[in-house]
XYZ file of C-alpha atoms in Angstrom:
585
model
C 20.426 102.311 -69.497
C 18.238 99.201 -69.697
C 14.246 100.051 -69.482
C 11.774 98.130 -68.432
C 8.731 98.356 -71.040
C 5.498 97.147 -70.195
C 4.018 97.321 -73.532
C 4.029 93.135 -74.943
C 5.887 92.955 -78.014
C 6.044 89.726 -80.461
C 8.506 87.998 -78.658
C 6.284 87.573 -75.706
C 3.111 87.163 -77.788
C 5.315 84.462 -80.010
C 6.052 83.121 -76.330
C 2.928 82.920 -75.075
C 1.557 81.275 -78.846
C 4.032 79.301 -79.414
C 6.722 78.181 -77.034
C 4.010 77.341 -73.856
C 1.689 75.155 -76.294
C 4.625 73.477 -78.036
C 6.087 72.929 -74.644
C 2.431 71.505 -73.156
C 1.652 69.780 -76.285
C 5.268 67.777 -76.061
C 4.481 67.157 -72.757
C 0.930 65.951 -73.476
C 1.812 63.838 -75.925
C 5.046 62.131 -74.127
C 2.428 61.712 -71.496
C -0.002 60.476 -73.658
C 2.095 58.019 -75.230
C 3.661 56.467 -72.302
C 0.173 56.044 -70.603
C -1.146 54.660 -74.083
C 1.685 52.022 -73.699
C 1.310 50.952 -70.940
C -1.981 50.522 -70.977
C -1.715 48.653 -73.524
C 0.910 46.291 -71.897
C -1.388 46.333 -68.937
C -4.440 44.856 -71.669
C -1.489 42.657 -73.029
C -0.267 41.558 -69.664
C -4.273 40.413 -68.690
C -5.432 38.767 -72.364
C -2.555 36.173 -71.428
C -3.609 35.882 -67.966
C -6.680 35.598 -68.940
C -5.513 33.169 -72.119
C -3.524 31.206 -69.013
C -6.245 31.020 -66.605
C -8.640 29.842 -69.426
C -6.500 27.100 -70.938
C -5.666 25.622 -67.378
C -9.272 25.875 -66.093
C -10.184 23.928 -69.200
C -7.692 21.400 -68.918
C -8.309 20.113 -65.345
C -12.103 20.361 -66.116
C -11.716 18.422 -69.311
C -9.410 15.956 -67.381
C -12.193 15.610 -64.602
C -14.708 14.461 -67.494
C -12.494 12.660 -69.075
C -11.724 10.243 -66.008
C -15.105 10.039 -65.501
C -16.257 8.877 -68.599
C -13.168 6.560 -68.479
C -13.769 5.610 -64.870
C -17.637 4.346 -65.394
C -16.998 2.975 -68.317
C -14.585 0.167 -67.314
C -16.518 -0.445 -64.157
C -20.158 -0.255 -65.709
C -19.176 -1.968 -68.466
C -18.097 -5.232 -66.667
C -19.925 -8.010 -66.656
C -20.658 -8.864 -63.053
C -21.699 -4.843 -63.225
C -23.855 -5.220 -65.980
C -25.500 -8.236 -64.593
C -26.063 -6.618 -61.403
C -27.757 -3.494 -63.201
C -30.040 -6.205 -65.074
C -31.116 -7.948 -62.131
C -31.905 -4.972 -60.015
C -35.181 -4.744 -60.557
C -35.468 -7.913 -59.244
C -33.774 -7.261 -55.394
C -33.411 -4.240 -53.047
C -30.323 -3.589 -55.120
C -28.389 -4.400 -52.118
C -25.958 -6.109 -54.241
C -24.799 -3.518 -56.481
C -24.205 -1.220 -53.179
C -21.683 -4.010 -52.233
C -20.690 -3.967 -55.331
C -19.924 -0.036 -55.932
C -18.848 0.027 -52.587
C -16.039 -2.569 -53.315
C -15.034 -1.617 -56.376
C -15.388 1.983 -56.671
C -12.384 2.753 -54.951
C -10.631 2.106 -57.105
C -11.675 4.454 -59.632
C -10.761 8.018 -59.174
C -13.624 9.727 -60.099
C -16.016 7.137 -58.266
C -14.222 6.983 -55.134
C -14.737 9.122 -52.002
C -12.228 10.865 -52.597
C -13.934 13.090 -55.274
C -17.371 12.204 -54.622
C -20.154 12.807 -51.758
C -22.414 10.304 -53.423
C -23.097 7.806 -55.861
C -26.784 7.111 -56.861
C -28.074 4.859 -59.384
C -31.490 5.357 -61.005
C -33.207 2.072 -62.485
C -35.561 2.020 -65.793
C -38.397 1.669 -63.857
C -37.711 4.984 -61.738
C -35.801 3.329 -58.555
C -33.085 4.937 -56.545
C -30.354 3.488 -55.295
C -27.947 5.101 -53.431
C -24.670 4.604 -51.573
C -25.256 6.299 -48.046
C -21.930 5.141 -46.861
C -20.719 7.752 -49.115
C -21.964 10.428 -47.182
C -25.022 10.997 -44.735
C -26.872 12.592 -47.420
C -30.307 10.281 -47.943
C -31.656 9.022 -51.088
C -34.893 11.140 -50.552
C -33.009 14.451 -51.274
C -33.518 13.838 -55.201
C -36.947 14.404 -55.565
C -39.230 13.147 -58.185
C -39.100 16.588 -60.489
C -34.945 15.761 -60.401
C -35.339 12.217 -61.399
C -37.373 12.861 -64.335
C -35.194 15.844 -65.390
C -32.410 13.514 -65.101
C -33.842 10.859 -67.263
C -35.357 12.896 -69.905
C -31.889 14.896 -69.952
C -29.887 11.646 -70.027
C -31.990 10.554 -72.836
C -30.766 13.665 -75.175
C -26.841 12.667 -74.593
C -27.139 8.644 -75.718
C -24.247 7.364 -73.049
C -22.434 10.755 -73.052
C -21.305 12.516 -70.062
C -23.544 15.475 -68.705
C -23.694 17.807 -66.355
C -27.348 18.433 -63.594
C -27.994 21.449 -61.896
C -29.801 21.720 -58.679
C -32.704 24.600 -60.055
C -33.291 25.481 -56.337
C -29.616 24.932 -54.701
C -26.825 26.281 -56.879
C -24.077 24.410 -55.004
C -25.797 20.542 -55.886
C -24.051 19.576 -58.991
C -24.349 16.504 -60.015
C -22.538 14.424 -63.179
C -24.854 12.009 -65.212
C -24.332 9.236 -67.368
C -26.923 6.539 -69.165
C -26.008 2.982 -68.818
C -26.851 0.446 -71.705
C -26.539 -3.329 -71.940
C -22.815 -4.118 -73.698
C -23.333 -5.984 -76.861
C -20.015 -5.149 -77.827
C -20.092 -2.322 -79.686
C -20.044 1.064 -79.284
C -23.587 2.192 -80.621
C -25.930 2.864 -78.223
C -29.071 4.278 -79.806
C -31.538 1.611 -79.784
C -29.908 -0.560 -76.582
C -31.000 -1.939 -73.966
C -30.957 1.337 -71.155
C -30.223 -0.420 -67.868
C -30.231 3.157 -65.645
C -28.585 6.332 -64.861
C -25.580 6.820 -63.211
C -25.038 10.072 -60.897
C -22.005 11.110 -58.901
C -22.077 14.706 -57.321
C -19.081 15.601 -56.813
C -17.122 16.843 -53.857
C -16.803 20.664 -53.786
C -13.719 21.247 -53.616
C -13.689 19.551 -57.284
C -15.027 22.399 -58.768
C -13.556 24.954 -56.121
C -9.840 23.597 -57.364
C -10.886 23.902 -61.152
C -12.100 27.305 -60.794
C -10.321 28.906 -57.636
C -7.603 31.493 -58.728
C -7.452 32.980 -55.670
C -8.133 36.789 -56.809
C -10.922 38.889 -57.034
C -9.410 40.477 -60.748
C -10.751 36.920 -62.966
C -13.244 34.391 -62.096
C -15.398 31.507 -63.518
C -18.762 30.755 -64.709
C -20.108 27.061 -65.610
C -22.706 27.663 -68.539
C -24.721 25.884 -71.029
C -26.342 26.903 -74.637
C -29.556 27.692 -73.007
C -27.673 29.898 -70.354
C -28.218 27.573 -67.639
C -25.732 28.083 -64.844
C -23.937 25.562 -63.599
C -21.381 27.140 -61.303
C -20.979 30.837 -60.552
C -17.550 32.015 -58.598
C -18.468 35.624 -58.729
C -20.709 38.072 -56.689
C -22.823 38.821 -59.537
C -26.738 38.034 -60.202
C -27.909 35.483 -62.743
C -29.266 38.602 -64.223
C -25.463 40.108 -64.896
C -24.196 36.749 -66.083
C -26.773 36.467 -68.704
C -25.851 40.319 -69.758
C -22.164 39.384 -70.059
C -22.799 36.425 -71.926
C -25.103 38.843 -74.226
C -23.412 41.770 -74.671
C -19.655 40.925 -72.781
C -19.944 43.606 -71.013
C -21.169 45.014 -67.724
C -20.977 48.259 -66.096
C -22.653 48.466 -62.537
C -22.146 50.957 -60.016
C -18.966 49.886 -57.942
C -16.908 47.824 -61.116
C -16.880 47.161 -65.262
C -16.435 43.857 -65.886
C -16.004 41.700 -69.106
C -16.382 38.228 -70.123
C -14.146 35.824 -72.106
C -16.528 32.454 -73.546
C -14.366 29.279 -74.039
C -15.948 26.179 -75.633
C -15.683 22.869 -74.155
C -15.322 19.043 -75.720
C -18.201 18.461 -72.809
C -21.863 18.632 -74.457
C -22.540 22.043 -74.692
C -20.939 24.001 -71.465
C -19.296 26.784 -72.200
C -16.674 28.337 -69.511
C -17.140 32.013 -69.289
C -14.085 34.041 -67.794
C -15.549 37.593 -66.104
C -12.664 39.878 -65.571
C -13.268 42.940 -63.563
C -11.316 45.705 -65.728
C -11.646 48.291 -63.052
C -9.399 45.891 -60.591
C -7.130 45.299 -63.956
C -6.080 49.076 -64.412
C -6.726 50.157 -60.852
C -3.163 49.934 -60.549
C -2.223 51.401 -64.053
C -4.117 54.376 -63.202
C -2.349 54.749 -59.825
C 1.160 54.372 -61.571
C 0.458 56.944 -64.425
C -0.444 59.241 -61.336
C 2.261 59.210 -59.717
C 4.241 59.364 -62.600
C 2.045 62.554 -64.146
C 2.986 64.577 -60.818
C 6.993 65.013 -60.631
C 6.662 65.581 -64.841
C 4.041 68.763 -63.923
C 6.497 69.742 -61.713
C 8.888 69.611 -64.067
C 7.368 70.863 -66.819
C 6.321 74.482 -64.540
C 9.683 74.502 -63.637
C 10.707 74.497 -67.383
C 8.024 77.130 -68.253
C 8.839 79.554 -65.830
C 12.843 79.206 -66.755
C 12.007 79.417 -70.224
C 9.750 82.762 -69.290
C 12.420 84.551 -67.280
C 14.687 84.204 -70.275
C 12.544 84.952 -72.886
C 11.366 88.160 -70.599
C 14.911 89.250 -70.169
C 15.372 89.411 -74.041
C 11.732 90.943 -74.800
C 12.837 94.183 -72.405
C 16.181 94.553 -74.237
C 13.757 94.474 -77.449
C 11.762 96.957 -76.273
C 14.411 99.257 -75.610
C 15.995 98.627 -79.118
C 12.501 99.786 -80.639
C 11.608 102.233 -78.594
C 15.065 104.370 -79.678
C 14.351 102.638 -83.238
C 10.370 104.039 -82.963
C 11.706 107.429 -81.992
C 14.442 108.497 -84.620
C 12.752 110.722 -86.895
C 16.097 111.771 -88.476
C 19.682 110.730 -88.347
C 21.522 112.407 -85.924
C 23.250 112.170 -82.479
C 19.952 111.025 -80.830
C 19.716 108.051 -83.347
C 22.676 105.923 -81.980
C 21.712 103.010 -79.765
C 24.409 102.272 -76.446
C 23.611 99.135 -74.797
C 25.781 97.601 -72.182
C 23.154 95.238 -70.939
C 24.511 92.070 -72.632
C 27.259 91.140 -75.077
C 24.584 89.996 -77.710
C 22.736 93.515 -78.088
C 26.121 95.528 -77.267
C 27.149 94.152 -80.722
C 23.954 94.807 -82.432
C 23.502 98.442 -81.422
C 27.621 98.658 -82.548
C 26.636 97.434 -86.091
C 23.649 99.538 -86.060
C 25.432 102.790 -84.850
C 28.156 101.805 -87.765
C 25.169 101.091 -90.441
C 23.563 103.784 -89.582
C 26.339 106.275 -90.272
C 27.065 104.651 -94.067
C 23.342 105.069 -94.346
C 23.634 108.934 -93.605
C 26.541 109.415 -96.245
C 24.893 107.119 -98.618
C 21.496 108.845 -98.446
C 22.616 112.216 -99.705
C 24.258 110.666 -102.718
C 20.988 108.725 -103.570
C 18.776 111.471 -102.756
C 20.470 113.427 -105.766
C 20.929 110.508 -107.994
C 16.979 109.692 -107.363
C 16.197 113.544 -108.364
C 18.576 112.993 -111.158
C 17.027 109.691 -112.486
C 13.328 111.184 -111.805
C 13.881 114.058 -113.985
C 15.835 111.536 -117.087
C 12.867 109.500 -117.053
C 10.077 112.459 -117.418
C 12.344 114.002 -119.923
C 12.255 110.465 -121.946
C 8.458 110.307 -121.400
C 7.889 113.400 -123.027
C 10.533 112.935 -126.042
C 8.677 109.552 -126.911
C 5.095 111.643 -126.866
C 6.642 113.734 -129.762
C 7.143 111.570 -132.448
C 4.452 109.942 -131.407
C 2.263 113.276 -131.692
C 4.222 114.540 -134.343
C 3.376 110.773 -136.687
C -0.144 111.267 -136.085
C -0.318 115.194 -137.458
C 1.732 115.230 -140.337
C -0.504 112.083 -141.555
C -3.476 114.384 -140.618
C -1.567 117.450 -143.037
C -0.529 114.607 -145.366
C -4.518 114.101 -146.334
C -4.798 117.776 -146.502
C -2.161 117.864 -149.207
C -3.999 114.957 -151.312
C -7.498 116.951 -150.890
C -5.697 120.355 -152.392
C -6.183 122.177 -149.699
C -2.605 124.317 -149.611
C -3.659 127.312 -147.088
C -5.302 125.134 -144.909
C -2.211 122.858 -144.821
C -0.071 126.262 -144.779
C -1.939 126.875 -141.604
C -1.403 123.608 -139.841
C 2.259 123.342 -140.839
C 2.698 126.642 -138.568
C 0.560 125.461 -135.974
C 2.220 122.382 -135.883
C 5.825 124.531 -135.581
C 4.270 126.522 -132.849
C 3.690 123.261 -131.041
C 6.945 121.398 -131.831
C 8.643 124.507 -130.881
C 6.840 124.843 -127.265
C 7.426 121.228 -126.620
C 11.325 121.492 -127.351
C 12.272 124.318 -125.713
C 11.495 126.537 -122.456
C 10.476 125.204 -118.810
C 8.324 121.205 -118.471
C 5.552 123.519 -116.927
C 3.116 126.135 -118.668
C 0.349 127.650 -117.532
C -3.346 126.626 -118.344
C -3.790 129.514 -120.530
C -0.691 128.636 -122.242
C -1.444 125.330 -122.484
C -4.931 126.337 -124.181
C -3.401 128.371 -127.285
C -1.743 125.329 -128.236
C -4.853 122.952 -128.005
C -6.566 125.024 -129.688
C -3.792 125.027 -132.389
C -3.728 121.553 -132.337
C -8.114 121.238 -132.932
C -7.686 123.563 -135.834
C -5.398 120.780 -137.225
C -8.032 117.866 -136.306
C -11.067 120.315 -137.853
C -9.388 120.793 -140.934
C -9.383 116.909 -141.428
C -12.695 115.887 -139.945
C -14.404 119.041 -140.862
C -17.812 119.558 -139.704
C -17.619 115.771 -138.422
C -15.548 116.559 -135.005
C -16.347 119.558 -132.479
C -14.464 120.391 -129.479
C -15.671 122.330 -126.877
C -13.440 123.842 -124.311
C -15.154 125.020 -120.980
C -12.507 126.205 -118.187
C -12.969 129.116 -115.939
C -10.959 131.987 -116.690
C -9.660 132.296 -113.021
C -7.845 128.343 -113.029
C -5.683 129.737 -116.308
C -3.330 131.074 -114.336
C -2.544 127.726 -112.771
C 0.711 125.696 -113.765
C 0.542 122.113 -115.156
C 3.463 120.172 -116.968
C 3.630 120.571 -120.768
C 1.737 118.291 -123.622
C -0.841 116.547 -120.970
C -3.953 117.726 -122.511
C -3.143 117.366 -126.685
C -1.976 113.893 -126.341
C -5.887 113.007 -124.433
C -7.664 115.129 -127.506
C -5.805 112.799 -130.058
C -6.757 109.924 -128.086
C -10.587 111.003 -127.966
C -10.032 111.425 -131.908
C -8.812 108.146 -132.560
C -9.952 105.427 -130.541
C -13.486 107.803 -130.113
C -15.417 110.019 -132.236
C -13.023 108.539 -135.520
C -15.152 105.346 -134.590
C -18.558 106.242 -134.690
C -21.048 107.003 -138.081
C -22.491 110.243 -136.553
C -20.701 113.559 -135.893
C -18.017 113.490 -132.984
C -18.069 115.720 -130.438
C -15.425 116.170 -127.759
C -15.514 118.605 -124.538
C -12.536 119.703 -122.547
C -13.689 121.038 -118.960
C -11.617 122.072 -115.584
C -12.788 122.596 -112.333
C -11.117 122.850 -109.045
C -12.311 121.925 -105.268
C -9.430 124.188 -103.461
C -6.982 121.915 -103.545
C -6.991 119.548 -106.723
C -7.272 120.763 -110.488
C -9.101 118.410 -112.570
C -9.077 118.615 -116.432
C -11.892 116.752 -118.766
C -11.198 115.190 -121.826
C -14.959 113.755 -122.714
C -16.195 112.133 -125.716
C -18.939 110.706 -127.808
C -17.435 107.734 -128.824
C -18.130 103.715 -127.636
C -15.987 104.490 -124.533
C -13.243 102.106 -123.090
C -13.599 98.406 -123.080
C -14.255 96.643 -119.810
C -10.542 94.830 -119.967
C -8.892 98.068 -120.296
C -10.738 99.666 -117.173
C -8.991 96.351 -115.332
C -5.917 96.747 -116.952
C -5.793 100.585 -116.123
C -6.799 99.895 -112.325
C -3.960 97.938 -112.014
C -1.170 100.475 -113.112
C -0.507 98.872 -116.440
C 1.515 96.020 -114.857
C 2.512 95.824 -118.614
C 3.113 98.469 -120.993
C -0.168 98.591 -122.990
C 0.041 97.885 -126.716
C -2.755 100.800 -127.480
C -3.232 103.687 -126.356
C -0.089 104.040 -125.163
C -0.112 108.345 -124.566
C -3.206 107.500 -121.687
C -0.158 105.320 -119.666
C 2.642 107.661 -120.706
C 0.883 111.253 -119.380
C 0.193 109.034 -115.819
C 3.005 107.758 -115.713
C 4.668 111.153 -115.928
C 2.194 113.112 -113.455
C 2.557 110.274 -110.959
C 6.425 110.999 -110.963
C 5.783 114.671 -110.610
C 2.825 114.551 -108.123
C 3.117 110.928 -106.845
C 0.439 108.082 -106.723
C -2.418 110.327 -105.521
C -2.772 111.704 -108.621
C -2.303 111.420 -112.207
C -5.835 109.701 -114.972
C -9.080 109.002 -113.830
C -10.764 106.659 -116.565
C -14.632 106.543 -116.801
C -17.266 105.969 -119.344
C -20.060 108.551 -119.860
C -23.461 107.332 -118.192
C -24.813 107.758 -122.016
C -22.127 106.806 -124.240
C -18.487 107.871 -124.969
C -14.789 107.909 -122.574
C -14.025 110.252 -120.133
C -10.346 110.943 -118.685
C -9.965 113.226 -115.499
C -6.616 114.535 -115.200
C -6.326 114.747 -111.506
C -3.083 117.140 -109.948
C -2.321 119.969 -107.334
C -3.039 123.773 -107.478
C 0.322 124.914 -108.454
C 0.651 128.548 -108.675
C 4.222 128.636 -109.762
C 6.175 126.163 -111.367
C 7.721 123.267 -109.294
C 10.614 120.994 -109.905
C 11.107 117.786 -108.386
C 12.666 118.339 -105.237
C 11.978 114.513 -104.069
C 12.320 111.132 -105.710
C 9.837 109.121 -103.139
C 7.987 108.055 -105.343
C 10.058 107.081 -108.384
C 9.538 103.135 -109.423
């Protein structure tokens, strides 16, 4: 039967680490990318509007100035004009009303239609003006203007130019110096027979720069950041921030502004787009389009939850049994019905599980089998290897003469080849003793008075078991790669001790001790069979497969000088074969 386990296992933790923030970071990023795009077709959609807007503001205001300039000159320019400008000074200038009055008309840009008023300012300061135009009087354009107008007039040599009102923004009025024709085109240097001014109607300017929404709008401006005309709600003070840094943030809306040079002087048209109007909308639309995806997106989660919740619970049953067999038996087998999915699994585990059972006998005895080969070959290859190193020990007895000294070591050297061969792997400690001591008598009668060996284990661990030819093989080490290396006499102590559980044997030395690099080498199991000192790896080796990996050599140096190995095993009080292979390698 199915149970319900509250403990999380990895497939909700993967779940909750995975799966959620892949699904929220797709979703994110869809989101992301969509609003990014159109955003950016929103930016794409106003730079030509504003591009549009721009270009046909331009062209009507260039077109204005253009039939303007065209406009007074062919009628300023004539000579019953001209003559009438000369002789001004002379009359009221009632004449050259008649005159504009006629004649105007039929110029665009000097007509009523476009114009409120023409005025005409003489060389000597006199204004003329064409009240018939409009009720305005000639008095409105005080002294301060006139000047301004003249002096300004002066800086543009016959040229078109535009004259702000400084205390009423809507007065804007378009200026032109008249010279005397002489037939060319110069003008520096002429004769200067007035200025010409025509203020405009209005609705001039109001058709230029109307658009008719409150998203883009004009300014008129100058180099010097005079403004001419302002269609927006915002201060002088704002404009001349746009035009500074091109853009403005106040409190209700962000704006940004757009300079476009003109052919006229030195105005510049400045386009001031309010960007919060511009993606007021795109914000709205990404909105509503973020809300059904949520929805969507929980709905997905919490399908994607159920499911993955249904499967974690038929996990948790599958471990829990798994967690709980100790042993194969009846209890082991897994029956679930819940789904077809883990109704096959626990069928192929039930199934493996059974070849496992038969198969585990078999390798348990093969293991045993192969455990006890490889000991045996450990110990056969420490033979010849022991039994090279004496008889070239008895060999230099022979060339120094000495025939009941070798006589000696030959049947010491039986005894040991003999104990090594035959009987049991184990002996006792005791045991074990007799033949070091048989094998130091061989090592004394070659280094004489040059090598002692002290032996210092308690009479009450010699009853104790420990596998055969551990502690010779460590003494011929100490001989060779210790005391047989240093000038003064060698001396080399065997001690045992015990702390209730563990025996540990001694093999210490005054020789120069083991190399740094082979302490490393020896920490790390011999990953490779050493090329010296190969009895040290062949003795662990071979109480690691008896014992396992918690015991086996301890390498050391002295705090002085010289090696020390600990031989590290179990208390045995009788002799114990390998019964388990768990940790054969």
């Amino acid at each position: 039967m199915k149970q319900k386990i509250t403990r999380p296992i990895s497939i909700r933790i993967k779940y909750t680490r995975y799966v959620i923030p892949i699904l929220l970071i797709t979703f994110l990023s869809i989101g992301a990318i969509d609003t990014i795009f159109y955003f950016h077709s929103v930016k794409e959609s106003s730079e030509h509007e504003q591009t549009a807007y721009s270009n046909t503001a331009l062209t009507s205001l260039e077109s204005y100035f253009s039939q303007f300039t065209s406009d007074s000159s062919i009628f300023f320019y004539k000579n019953a004009t001209q003559n009438n400008l000369i002789n001004i000074t002379q009359d009221d200038g009632l004449e050259f009303q008649q005159l504009l009055l006629n004649d105007a008309p039929y110029y665009p840009s000097l007509s009523m239609n476009y114009s409120d008023n023409v005025f005409f300012i003489t060389n000597n300061g006199k204004l003329i003006s064409t009240t018939n135009y409009s009720s305005q009087l000639v008095s409105d354009l005080s002294p301060t203007y006139i000047t301004e107008i003249l002096k300004k007039g002066d800086d543009f040599h016959g040229l078109p130019f535009l004259f702000g009102s400084t205390d009423d923004s809507d007065k804007l009025y378009i200026c032109r110096n008249i010279y005397q024709w002489t037939g060319k085109t110069e003008t520096t240097g002429k004769n200067r027979l007035g200025t010409l001014i025509v203020e405009p109607k209005a609705t001039v300017f109001d058709k230029i720069f109307s658009l008719n929404s409150n998203v883009y709008q004009f300014v008129l401006i100058d180099n010097n950041h005079h403004i001419f005309r302002n269609t927006t709600e915002l201060s002088e003070q704002n404009i001349f921030e746009l035009v500074e840094n091109k853009r403005l943030n106040t409190q209700t809306y962000k704006y940004t502004a757009s300079s476009f040079s003109t052919s006229i002087n030195n105005l510049q048209l400045l386009l001031i787009t309010n960007q919060s109007l511009v993606y007021k909308n795109a914000r709205m639309f990404v909105i509503l389009l973020l809300f059904p995806s949520i929805l969507a997106l929980i709905a997905i989660i919490g399908a994607t939850r159920f499911i993955s919740r249904s499967i974690a619970d038929e996990f948790d049953y599958f471990m829990e049994k798994l967690n709980k067999t100790k042993a194969i038996n009846n209890d082991a087998f897994i029956h679930m019905e819940s789904s077809i999915e883990f109704s096959q699994l626990s069928n192929v585990y039930n199934q493996t599980l059974s070849r496992i059972h038969a198969l585990s006998e078999k390798i348990h005895e093969q293991e045993i089998l192969t455990k006890n080969i490889e000991i045996e070959s450990l110990q056969a290859q420490i033979n010849p290897h022991f039994l090279y190193n004496t008889l070239n020990c008895i060999s230099g007895l022979v060339d120094m003469d000495r025939k009941e000294e070798c006589h000696h070591a030959l049947t010491a050297l039986a005894d040991i080849e003999r104990m090594s061969l035959k009987g049991k792997p184990f002996s006792t400690i005791e045991e074990a003793l007799y033949y070091v001591k048989e094998y130091t008598y061989i090592q004394k009668l070659r280094f004489g008075d040059n090598l002692s060996i002290l032996i210092d284990i308690p009479k009450s661990l010699y009853h104790y078991y420990i596998p055969k030819l551990i502690i010779q093989p460590l003494i011929e080490n100490a001989v060779i790669h210790g005391t047989s290396k240093i000038s003064d006499k060698g001396i080399i102590a065997i001690l045992g001790s015990t702390n209730g559980t563990n025996l540990q044997i001694c093999v210490k030395d005054n020789g120069p001790g083991f190399s740094r690099e082979f302490l490393e080498d020896f920490s790390k199991s011999f990953q490779q069979k050493p090329a010296t000192s190969y009895g040290i790896y062949n003795i662990d080796k071979r109480l690691k497969l008896y014992y396992g990996e918690d015991h086996g050599l301890i390498l050391q140096n002295n705090e002085n000088s010289g090696a020390c190995i600990i031989v590290r095993l179990p208390l045995k009080l009788v002799e114990k074969p390998i019964e388990k292979a768990g940790n054969l390698k």
